[in-house]
mmCIF file of C-alpha atoms and ligand atoms in Angstrom:
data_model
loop_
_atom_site.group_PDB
_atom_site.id
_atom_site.type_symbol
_atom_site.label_atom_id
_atom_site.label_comp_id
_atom_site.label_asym_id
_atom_site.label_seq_id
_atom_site.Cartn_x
_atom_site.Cartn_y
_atom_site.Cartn_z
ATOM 1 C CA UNK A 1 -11.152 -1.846 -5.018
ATOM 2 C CA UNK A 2 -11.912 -3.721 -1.953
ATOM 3 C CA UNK A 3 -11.706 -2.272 1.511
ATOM 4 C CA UNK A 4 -12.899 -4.389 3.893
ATOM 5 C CA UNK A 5 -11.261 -3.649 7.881
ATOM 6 C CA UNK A 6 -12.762 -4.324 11.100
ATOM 7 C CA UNK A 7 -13.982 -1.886 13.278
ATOM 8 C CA UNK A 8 -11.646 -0.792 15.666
ATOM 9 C CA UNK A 9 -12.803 -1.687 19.079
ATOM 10 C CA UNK A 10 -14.533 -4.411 17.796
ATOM 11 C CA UNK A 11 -15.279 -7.554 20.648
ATOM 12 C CA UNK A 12 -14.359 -11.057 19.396
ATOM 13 C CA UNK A 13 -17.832 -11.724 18.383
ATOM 14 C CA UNK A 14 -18.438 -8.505 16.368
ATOM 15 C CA UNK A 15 -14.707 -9.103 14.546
ATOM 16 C CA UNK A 16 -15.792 -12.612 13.242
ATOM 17 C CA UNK A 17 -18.902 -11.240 12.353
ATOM 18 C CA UNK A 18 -17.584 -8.455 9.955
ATOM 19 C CA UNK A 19 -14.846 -11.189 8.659
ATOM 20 C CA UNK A 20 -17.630 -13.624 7.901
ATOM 21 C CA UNK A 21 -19.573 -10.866 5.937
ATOM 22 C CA UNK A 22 -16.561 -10.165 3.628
ATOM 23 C CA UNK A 23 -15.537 -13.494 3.397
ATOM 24 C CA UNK A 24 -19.468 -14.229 2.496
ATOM 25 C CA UNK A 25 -19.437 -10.928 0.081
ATOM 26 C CA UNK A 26 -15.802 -11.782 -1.555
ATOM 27 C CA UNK A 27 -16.679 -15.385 -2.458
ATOM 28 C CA UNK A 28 -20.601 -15.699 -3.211
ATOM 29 C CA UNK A 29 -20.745 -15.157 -6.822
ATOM 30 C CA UNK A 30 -16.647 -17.004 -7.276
ATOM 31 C CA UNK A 31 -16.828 -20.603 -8.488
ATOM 32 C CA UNK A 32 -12.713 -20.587 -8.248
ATOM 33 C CA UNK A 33 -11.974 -22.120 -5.103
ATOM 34 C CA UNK A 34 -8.101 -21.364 -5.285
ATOM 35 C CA UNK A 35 -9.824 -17.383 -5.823
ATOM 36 C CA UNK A 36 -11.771 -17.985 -2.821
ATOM 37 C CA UNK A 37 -9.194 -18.931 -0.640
ATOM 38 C CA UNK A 38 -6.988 -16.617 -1.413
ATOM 39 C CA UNK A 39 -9.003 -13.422 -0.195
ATOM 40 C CA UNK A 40 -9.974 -15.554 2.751
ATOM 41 C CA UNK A 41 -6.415 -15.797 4.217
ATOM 42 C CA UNK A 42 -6.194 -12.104 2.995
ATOM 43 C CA UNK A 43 -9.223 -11.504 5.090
ATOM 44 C CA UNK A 44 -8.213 -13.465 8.068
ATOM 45 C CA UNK A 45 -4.843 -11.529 8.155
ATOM 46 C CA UNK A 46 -6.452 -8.096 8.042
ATOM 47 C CA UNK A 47 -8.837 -8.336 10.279
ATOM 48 C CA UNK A 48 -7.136 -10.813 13.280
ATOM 49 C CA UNK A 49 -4.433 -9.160 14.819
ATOM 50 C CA UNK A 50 -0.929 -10.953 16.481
ATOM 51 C CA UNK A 51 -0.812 -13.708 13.281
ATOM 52 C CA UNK A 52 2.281 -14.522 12.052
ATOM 53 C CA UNK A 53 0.474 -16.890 9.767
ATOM 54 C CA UNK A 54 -2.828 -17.666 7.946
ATOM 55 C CA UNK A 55 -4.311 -19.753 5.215
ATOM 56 C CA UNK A 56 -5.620 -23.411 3.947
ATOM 57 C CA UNK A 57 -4.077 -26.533 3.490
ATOM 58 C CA UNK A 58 -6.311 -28.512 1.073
ATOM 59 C CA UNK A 59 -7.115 -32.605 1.210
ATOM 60 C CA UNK A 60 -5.413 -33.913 -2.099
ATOM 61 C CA UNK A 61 -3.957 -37.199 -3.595
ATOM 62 C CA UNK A 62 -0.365 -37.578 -2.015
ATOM 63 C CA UNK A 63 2.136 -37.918 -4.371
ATOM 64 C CA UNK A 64 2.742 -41.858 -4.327
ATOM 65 C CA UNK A 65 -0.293 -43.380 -3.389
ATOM 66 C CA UNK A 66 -4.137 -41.924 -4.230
ATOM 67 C CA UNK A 67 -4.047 -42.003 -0.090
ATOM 68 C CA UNK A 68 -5.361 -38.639 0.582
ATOM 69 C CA UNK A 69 -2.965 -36.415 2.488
ATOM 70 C CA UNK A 70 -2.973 -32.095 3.378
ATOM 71 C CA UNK A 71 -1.618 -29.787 0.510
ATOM 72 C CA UNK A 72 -0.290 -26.547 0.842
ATOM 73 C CA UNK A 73 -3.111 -23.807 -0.487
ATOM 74 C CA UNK A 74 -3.363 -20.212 -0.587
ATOM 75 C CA UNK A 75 -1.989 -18.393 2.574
ATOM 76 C CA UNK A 76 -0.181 -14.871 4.369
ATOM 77 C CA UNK A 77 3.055 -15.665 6.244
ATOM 78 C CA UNK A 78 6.577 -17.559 5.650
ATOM 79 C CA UNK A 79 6.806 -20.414 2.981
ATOM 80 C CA UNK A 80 5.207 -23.165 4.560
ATOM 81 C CA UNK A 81 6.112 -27.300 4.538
ATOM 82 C CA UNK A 82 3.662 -28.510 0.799
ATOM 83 C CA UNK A 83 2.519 -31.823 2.185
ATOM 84 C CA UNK A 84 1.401 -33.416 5.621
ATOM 85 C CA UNK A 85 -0.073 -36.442 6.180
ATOM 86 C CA UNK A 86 -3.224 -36.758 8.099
ATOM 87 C CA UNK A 87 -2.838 -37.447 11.680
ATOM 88 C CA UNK A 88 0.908 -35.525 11.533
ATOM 89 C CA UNK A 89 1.167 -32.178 13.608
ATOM 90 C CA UNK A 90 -1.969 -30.216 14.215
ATOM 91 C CA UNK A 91 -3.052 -29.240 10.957
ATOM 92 C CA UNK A 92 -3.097 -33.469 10.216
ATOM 93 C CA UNK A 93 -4.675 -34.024 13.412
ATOM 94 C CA UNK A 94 -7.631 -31.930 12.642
ATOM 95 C CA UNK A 95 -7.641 -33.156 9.568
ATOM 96 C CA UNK A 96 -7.770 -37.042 10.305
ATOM 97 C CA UNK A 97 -10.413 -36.077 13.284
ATOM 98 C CA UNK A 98 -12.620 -33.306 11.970
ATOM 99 C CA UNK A 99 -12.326 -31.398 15.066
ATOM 100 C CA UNK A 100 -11.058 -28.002 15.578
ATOM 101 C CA UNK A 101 -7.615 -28.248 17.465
ATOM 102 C CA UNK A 102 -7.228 -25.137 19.668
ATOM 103 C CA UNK A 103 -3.162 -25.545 20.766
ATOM 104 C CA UNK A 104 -2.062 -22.909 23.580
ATOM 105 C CA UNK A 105 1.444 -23.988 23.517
ATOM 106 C CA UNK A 106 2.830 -25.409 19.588
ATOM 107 C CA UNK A 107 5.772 -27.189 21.774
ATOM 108 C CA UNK A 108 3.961 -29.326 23.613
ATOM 109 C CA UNK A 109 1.893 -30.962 20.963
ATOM 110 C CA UNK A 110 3.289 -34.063 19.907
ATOM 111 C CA UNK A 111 4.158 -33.976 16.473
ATOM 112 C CA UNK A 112 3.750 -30.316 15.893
ATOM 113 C CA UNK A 113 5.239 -29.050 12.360
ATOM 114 C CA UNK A 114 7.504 -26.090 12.888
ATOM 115 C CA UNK A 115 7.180 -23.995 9.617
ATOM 116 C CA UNK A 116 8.077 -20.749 11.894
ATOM 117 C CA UNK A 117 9.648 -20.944 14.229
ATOM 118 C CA UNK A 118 8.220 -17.784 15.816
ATOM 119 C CA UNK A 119 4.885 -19.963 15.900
ATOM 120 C CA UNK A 120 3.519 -20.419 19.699
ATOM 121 C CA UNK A 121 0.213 -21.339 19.392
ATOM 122 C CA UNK A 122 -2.295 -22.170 16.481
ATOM 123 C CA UNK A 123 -5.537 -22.650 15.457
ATOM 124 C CA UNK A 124 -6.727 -25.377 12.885
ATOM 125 C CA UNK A 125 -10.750 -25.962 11.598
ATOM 126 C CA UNK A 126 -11.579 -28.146 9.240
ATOM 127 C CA UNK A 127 -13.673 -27.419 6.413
ATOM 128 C CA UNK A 128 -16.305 -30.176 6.025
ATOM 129 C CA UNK A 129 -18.362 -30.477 2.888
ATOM 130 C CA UNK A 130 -20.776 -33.958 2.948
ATOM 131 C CA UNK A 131 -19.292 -34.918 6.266
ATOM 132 C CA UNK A 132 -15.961 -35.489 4.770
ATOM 133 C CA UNK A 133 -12.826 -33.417 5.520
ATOM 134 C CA UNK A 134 -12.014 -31.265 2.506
ATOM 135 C CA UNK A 135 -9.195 -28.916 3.938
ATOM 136 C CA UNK A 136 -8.260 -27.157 7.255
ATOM 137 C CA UNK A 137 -8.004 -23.416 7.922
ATOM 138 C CA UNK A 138 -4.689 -22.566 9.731
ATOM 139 C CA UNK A 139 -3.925 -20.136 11.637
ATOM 140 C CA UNK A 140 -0.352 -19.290 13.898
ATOM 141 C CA UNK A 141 0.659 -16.647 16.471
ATOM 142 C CA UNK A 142 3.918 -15.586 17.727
ATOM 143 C CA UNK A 143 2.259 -15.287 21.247
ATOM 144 C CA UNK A 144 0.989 -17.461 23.561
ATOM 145 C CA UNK A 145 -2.345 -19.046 23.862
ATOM 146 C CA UNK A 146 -3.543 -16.150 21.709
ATOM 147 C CA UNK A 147 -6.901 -18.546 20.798
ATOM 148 C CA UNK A 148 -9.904 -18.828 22.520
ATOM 149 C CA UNK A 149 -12.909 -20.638 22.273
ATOM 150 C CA UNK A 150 -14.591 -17.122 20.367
ATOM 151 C CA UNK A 151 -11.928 -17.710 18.046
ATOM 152 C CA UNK A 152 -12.035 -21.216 17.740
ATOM 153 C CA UNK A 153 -16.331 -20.547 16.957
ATOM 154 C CA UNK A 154 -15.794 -17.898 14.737
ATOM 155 C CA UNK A 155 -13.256 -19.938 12.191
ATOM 156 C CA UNK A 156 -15.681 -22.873 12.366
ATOM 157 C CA UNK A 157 -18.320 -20.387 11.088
ATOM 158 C CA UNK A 158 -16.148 -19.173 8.427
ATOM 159 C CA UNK A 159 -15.587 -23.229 7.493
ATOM 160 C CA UNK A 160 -18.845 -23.752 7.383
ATOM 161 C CA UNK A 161 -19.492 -21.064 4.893
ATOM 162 C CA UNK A 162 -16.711 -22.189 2.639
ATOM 163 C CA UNK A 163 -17.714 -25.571 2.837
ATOM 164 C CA UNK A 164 -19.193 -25.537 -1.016
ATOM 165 C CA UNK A 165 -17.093 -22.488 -1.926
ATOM 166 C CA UNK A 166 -13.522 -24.094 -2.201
HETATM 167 N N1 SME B 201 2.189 -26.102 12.471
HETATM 168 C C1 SME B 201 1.380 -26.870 11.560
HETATM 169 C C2 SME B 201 2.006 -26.933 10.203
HETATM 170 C C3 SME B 201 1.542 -25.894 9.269
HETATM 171 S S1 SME B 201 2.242 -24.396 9.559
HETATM 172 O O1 SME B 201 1.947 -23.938 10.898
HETATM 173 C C4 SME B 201 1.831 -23.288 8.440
HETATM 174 C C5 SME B 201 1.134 -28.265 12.103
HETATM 175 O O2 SME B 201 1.723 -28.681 13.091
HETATM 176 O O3 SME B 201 0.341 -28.962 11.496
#
């Protein structure tokens, strides 16, 4: 059995760095990457608190065209929309840039993708591996601006350590 919680009282800083120790002990020793991501989003919705949903959406082949385009992966929370194209919404927008998009209100991004509608704001990283985009890390609140920049630093640590482990 695995037990992994945060500490309670925990600051931002000492919460990311118990997730990124389970995440780092869950996945070390996994070659399956659809394994890996699944505890991850398991992870991210135990320990981070006021999510209404977490997970990955993975770069794949669209359907029509070998164009590359996001695909729904493991995640905690509602059914989700399967495909969006890069540069669509803010999961595609990190995607097509490789930047972290840190949105403190969903309804005023252009093109946001309502899977929730009890989504507010959300927080997508890209996970890089070779300087190439090879999925996002998504994660939605029902409040708020409920993201800050410690959040935003500790997801892009967790990317970075899943870079060659999904
Ligand atoms: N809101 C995202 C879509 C994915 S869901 O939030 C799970 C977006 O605009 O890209």
């Amino acid at each position: 059995m695995y037990d992994f919680k945060p500490d309670a009282g925990a600051d931002a800083a000492e919460l990311y760095r118990e997730l990124l120790g389970a995440a780092d002990a869950l996945t070390a020793d996994e070659p399956d990457a659809v394994a890996n991501m699944a505890n991850v989003a398991a992870l991210l919705w135990e320990f981070l608190p006021d999510l209404n949903w977490a997970g990955f959406y993975r770069v794949a082949p669209s359907k029509l065209s070998p164009a590359p385009e996001l695909v729904l992966g493991p995640f905690v929370g509602r059914p989700a929309c399967i495909r969006i194209p890069f540069g669509t919404g803010v999961c595609g927008a990190a995607a097509a840039s490789g930047a972290t998009q840190l949105v403190e209100d969903v309804h005023a991004f252009p093109g946001h993708i309502a899977c929730d509608a009890a989504s507010q704001s959300e927080l997508v990283v890209p996970v890089l591996r070779n300087g190439a985009v090879i999925a996002v890390i998504d994660l939605d609140s029902p409040s708020p601006a409920r993201f800050a920049e410690a959040d935003a630093a500790g997801i892009e640590a967790l990317a970075a350590l899943l870079s060659t482990r999904i």
